mmCIF file with all atom_site columns, C-alpha atoms in Angstrom:
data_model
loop_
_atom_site.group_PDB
_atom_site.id
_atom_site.type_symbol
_atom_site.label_atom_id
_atom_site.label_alt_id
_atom_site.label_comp_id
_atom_site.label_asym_id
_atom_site.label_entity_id
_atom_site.label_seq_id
_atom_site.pdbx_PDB_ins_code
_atom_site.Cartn_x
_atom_site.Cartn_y
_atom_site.Cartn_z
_atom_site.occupancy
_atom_site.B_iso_or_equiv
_atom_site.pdbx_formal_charge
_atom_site.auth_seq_id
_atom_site.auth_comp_id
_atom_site.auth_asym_id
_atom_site.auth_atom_id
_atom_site.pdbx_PDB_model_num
ATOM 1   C CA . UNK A 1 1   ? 98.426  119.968 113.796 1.00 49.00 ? 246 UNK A CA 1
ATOM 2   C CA . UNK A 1 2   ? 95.525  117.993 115.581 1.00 54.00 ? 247 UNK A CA 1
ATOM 3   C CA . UNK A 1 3   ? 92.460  119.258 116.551 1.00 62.00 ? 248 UNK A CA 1
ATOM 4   C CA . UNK A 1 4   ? 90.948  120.882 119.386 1.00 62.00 ? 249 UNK A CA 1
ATOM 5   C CA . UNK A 1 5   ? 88.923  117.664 119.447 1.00 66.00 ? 250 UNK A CA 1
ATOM 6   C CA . UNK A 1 6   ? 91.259  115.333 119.153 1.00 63.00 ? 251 UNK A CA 1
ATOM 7   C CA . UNK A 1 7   ? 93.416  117.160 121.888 1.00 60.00 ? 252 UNK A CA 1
ATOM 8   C CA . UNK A 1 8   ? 90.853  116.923 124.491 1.00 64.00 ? 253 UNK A CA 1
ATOM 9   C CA . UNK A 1 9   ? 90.456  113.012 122.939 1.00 62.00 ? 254 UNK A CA 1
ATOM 10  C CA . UNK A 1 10  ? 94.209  112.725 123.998 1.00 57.00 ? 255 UNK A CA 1
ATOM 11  C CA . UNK A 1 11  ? 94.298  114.706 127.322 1.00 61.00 ? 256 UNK A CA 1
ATOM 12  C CA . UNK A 1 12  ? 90.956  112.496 128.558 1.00 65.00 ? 257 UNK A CA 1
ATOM 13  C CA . UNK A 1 13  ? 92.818  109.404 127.735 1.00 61.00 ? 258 UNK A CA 1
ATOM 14  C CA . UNK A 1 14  ? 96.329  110.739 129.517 1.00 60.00 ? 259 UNK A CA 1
ATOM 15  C CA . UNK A 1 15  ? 94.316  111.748 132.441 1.00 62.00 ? 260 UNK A CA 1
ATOM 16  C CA . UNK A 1 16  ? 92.699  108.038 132.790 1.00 59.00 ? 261 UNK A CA 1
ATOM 17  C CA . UNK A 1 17  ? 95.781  106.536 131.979 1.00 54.00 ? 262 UNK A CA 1
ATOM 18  C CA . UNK A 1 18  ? 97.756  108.106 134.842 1.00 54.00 ? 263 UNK A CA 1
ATOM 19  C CA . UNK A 1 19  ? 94.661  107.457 137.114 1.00 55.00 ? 264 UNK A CA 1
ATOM 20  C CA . UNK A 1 20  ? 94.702  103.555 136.212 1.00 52.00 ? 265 UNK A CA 1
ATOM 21  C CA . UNK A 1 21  ? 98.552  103.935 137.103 1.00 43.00 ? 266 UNK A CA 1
ATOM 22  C CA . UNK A 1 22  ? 97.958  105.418 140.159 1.00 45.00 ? 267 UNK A CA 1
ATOM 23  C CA . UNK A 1 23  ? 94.855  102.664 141.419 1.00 48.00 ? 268 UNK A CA 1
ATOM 24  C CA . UNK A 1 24  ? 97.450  99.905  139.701 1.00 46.00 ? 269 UNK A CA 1
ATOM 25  C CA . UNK A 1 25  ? 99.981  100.572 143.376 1.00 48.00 ? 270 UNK A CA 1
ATOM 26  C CA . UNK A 1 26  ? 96.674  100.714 145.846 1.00 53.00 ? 271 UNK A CA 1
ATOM 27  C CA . UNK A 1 27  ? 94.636  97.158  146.439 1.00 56.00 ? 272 UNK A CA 1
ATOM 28  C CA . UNK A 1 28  ? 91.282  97.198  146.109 1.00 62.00 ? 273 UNK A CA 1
ATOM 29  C CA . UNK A 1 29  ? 89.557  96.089  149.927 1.00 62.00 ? 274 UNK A CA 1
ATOM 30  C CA . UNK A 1 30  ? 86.136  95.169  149.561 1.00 66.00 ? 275 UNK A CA 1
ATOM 31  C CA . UNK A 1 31  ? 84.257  95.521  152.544 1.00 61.00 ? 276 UNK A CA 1
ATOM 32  C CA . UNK A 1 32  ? 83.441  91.841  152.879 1.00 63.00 ? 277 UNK A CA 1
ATOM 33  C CA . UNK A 1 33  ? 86.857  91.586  153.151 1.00 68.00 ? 278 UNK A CA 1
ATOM 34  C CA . UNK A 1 34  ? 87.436  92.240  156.301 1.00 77.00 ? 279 UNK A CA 1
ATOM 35  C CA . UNK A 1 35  ? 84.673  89.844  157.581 1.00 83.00 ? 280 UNK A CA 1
ATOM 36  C CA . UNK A 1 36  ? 85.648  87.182  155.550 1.00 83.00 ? 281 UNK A CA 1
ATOM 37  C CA . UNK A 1 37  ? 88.982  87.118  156.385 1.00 83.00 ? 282 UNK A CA 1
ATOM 38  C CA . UNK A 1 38  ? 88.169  87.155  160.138 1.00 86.00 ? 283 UNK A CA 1
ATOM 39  C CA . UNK A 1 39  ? 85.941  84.204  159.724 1.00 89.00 ? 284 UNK A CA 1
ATOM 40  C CA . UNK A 1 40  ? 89.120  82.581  157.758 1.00 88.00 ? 285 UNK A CA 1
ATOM 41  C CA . UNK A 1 41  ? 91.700  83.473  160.216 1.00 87.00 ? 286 UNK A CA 1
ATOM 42  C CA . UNK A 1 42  ? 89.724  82.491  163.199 1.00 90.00 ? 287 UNK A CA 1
ATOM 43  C CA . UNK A 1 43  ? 88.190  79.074  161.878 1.00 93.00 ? 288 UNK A CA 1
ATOM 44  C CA . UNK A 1 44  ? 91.891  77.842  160.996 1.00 92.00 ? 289 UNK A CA 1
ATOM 45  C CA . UNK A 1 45  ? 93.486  78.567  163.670 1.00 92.00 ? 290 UNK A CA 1
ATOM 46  C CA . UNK A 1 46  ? 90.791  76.631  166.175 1.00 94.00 ? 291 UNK A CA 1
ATOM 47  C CA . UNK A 1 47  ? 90.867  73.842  163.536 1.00 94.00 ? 292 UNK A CA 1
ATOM 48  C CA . UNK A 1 48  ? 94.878  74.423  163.713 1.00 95.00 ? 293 UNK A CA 1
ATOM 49  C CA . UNK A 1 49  ? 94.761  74.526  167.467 1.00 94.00 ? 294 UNK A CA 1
ATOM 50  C CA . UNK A 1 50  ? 92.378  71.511  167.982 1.00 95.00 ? 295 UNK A CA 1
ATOM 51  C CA . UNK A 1 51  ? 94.667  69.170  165.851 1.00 95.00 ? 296 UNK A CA 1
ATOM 52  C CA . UNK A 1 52  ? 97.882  70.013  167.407 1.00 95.00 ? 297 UNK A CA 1
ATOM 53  C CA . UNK A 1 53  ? 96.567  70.117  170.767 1.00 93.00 ? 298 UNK A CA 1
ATOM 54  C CA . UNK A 1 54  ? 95.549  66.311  170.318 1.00 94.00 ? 299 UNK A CA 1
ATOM 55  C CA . UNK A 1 55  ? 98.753  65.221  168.507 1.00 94.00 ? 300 UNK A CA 1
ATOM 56  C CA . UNK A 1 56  ? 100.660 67.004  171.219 1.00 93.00 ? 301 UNK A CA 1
ATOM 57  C CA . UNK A 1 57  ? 98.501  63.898  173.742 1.00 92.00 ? 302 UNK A CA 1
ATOM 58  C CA . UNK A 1 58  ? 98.778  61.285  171.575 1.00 94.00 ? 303 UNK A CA 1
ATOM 59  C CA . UNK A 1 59  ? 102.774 61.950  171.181 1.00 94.00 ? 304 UNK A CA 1
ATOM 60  C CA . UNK A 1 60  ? 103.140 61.947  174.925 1.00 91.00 ? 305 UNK A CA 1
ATOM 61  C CA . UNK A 1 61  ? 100.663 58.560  175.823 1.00 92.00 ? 306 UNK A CA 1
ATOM 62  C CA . UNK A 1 62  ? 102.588 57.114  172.693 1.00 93.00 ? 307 UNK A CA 1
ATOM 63  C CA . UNK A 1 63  ? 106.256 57.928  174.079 1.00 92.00 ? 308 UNK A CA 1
ATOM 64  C CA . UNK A 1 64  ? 105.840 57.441  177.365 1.00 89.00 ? 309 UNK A CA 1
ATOM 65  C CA . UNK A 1 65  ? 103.272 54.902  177.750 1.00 89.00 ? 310 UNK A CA 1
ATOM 66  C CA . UNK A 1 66  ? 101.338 57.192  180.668 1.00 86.00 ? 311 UNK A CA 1
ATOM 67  C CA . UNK A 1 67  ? 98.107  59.879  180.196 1.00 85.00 ? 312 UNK A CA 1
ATOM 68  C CA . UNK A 1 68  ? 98.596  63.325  179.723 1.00 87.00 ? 313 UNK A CA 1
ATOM 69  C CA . UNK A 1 69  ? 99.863  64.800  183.095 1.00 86.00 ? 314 UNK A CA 1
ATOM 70  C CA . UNK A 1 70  ? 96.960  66.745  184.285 1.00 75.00 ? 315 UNK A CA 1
ATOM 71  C CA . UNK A 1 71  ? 96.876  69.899  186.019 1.00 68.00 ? 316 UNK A CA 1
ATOM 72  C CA . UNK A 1 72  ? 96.373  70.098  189.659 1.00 67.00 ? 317 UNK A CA 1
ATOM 73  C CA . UNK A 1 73  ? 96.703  65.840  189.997 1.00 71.00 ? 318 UNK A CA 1
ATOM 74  C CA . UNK A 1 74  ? 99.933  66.787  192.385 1.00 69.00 ? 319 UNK A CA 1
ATOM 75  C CA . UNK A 1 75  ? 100.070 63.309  194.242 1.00 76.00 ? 320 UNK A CA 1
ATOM 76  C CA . UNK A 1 76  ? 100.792 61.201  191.011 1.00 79.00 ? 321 UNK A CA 1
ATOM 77  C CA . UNK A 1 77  ? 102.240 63.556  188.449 1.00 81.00 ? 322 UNK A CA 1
ATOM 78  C CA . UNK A 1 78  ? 105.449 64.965  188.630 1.00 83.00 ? 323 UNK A CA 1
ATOM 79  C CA . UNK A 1 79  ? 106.551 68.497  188.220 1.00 82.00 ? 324 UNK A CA 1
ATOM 80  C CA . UNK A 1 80  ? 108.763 68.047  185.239 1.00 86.00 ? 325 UNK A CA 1
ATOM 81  C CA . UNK A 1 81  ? 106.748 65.460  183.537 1.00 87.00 ? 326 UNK A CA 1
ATOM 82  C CA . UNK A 1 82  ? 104.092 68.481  183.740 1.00 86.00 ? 327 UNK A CA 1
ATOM 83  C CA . UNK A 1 83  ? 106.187 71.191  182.791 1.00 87.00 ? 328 UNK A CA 1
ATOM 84  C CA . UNK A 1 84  ? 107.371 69.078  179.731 1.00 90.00 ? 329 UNK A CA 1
ATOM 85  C CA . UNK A 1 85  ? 104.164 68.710  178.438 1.00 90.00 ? 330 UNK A CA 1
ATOM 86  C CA . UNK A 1 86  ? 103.173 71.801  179.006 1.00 89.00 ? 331 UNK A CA 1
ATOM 87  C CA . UNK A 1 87  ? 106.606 73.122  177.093 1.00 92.00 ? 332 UNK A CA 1
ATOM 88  C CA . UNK A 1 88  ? 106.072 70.729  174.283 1.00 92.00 ? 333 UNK A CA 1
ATOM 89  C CA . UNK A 1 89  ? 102.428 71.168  173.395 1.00 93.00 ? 334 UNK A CA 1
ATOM 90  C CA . UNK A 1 90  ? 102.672 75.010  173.501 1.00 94.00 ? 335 UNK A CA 1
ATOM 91  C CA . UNK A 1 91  ? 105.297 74.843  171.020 1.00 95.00 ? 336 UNK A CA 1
ATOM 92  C CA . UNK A 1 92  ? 103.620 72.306  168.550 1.00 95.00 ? 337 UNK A CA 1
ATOM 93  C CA . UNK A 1 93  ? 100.528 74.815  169.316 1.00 95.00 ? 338 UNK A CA 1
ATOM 94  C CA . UNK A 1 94  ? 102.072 78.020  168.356 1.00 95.00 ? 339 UNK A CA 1
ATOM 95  C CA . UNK A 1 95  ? 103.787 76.148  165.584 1.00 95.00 ? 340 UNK A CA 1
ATOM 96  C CA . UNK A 1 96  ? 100.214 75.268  164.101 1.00 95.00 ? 341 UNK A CA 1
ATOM 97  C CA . UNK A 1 97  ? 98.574  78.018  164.531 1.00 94.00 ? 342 UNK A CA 1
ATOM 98  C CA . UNK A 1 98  ? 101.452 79.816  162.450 1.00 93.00 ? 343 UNK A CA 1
ATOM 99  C CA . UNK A 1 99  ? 101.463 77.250  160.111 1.00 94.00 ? 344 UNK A CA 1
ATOM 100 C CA . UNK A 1 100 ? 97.475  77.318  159.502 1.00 93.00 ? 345 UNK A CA 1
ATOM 101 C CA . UNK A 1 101 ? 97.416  81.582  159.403 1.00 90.00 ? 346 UNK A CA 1
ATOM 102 C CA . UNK A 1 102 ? 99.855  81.574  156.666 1.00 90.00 ? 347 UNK A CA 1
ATOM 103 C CA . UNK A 1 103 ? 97.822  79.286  154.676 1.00 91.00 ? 348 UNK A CA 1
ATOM 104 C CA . UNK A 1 104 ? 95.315  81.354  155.113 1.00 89.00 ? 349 UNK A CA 1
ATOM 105 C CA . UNK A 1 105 ? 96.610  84.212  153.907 1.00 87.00 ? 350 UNK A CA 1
ATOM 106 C CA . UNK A 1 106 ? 97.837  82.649  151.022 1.00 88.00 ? 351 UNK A CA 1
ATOM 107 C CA . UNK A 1 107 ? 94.579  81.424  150.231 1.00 88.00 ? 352 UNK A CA 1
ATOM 108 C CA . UNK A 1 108 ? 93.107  84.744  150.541 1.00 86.00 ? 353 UNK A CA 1
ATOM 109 C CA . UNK A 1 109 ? 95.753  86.328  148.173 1.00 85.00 ? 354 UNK A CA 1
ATOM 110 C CA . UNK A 1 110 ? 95.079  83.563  145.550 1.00 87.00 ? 355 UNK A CA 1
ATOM 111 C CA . UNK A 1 111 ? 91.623  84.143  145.783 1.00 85.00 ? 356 UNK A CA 1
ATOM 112 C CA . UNK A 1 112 ? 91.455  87.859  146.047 1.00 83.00 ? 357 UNK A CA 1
ATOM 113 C CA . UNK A 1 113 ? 95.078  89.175  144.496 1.00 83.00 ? 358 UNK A CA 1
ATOM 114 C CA . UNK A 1 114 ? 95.902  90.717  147.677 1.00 81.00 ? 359 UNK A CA 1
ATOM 115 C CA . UNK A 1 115 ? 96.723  90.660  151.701 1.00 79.00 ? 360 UNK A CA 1
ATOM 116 C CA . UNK A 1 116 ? 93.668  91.019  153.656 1.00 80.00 ? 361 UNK A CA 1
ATOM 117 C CA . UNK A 1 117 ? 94.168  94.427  155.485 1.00 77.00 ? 362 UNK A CA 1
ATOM 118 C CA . UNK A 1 118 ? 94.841  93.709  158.470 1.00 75.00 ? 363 UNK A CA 1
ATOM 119 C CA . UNK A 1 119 ? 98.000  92.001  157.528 1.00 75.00 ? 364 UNK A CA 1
ATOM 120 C CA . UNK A 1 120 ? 99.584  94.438  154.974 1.00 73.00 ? 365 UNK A CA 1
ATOM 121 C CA . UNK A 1 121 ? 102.847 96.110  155.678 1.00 66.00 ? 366 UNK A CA 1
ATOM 122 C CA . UNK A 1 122 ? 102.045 100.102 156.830 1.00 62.00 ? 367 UNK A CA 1
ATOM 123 C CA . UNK A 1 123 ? 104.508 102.512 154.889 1.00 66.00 ? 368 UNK A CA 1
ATOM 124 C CA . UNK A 1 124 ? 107.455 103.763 156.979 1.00 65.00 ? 369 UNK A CA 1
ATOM 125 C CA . UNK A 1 125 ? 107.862 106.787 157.751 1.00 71.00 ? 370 UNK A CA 1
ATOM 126 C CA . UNK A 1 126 ? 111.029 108.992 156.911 1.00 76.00 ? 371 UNK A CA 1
ATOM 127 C CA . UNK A 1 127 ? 111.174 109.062 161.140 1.00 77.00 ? 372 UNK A CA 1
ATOM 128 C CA . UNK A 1 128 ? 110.903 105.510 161.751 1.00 76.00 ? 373 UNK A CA 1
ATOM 129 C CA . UNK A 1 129 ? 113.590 104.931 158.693 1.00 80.00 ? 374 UNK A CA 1
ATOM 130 C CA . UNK A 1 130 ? 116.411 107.492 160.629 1.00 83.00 ? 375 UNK A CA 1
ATOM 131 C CA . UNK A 1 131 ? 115.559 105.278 163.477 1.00 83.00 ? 376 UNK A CA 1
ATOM 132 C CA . UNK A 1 132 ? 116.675 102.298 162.161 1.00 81.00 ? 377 UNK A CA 1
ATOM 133 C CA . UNK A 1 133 ? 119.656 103.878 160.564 1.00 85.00 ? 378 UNK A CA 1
ATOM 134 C CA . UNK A 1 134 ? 120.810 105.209 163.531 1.00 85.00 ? 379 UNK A CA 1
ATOM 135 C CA . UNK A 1 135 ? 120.507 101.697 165.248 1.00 85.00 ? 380 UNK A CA 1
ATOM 136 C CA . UNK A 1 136 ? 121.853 99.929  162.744 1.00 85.00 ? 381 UNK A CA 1
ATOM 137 C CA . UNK A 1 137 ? 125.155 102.582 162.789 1.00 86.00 ? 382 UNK A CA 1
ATOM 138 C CA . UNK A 1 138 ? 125.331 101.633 166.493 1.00 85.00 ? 383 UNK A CA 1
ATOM 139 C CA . UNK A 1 139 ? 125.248 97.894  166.445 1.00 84.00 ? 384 UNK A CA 1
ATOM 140 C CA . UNK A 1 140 ? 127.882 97.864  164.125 1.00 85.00 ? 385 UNK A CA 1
ATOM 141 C CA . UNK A 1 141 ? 129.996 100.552 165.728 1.00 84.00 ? 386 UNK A CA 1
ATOM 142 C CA . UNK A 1 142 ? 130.002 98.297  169.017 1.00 85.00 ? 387 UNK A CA 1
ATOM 143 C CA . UNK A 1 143 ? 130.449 95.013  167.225 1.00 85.00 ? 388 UNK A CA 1
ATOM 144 C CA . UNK A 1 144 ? 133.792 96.327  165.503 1.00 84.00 ? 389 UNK A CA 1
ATOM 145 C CA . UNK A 1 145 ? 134.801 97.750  168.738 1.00 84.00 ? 390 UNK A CA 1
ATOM 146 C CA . UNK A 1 146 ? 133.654 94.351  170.342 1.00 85.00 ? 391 UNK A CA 1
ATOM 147 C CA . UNK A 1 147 ? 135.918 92.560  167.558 1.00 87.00 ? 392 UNK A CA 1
ATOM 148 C CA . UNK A 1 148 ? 139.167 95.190  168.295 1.00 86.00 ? 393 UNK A CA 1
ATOM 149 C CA . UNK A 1 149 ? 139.188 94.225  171.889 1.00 86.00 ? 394 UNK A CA 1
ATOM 150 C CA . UNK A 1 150 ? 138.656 91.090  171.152 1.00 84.00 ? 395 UNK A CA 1
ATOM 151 C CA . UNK A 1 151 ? 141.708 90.687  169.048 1.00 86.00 ? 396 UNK A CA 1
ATOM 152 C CA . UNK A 1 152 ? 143.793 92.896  171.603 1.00 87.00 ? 397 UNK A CA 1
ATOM 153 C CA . UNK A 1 153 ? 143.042 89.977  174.153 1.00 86.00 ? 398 UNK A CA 1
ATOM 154 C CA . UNK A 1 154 ? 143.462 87.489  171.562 1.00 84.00 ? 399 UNK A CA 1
ATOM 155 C CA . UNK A 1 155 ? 147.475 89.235  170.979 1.00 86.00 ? 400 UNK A CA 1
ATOM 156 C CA . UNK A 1 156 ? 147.798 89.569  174.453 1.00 85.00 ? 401 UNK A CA 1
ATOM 157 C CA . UNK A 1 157 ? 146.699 85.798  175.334 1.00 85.00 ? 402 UNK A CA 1
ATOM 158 C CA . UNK A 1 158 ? 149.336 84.421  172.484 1.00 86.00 ? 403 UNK A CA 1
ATOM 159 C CA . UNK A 1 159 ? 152.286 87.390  173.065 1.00 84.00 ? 404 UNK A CA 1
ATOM 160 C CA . UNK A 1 160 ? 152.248 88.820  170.010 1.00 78.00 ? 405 UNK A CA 1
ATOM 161 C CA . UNK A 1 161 ? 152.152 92.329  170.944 1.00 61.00 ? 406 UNK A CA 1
#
């Protein structure tokens, strides 16, 4: 049988154990983290923004051989050269912007071993997982309904029934 010493050795060590377990499923934030991550997020995405902004010119004088429509020159641009442009460079935009925030993150969580805060995943709650049961049960009660009638007109169409 151990002793009394030796048992309070053991329960000390069980205790810190299951604490260490415990911190081991929670990150650690610092609270520079929050800044610095900001200051990461922010700088590449202008950066991001900048770059695609002027590829998105440069693509247009280099396919079409004319400037960059600009906004409010009504006499010599036209509308869907405009609206092109517009639709094109907001796309490579958004694309960039996406593009340079996940490198960022990834950079953070080499650097750090985690997400910065802001872009961890919140726990679901039991409520919000029911939810998404229940829609889920719908959408695929009213596709296979969707499907049946779609057969029935299917049969119909080709006289099998």
């Amino acid at each position: 049988m151990a002793s009394k010493d030796t048992k309070k050795a053991l329960a000390k060590a069980d205790r810190a154990a299951r604490k260490g377990a415990a911190k081991a499923g929670t990150t650690q934030h610092t609270p520079v983290g929050g800044p610095v991550w900001k200051i990461l997020s922010v700088g590449t995405t202008l950066v991001a923004t900048k770059l695609a902004t002027d590829a998105a010119q440069k693509g247009w004088k280099l396919a079409t051989g004319r400037n960059v429509p600009v906004k409010g020159d009504y006499e010599r641009e036209r509308t869907r050269d405009v609206i092109l442009f517009t639709a094109l460079s907001s796309m490579a935009v958004a694309a960039a912007r996406v593009a340079a925030e996940r490198g960022a993150a990834t950079y953070y969580r080499r650097s750090t071993g985690h997400l910065p805060k802001a872009l961890e995943d919140d726990k679901v709650s039991p409520k919000d997982e029911k939810a998404a049961l229940k829609v889920a049960k719908a959408k695929a009660k009213s596709s296979a309904k969707a499907e049946r009638a779609l057969q029935r007109a299917i049969d119909k169409a080709t006289g099998r029934r």
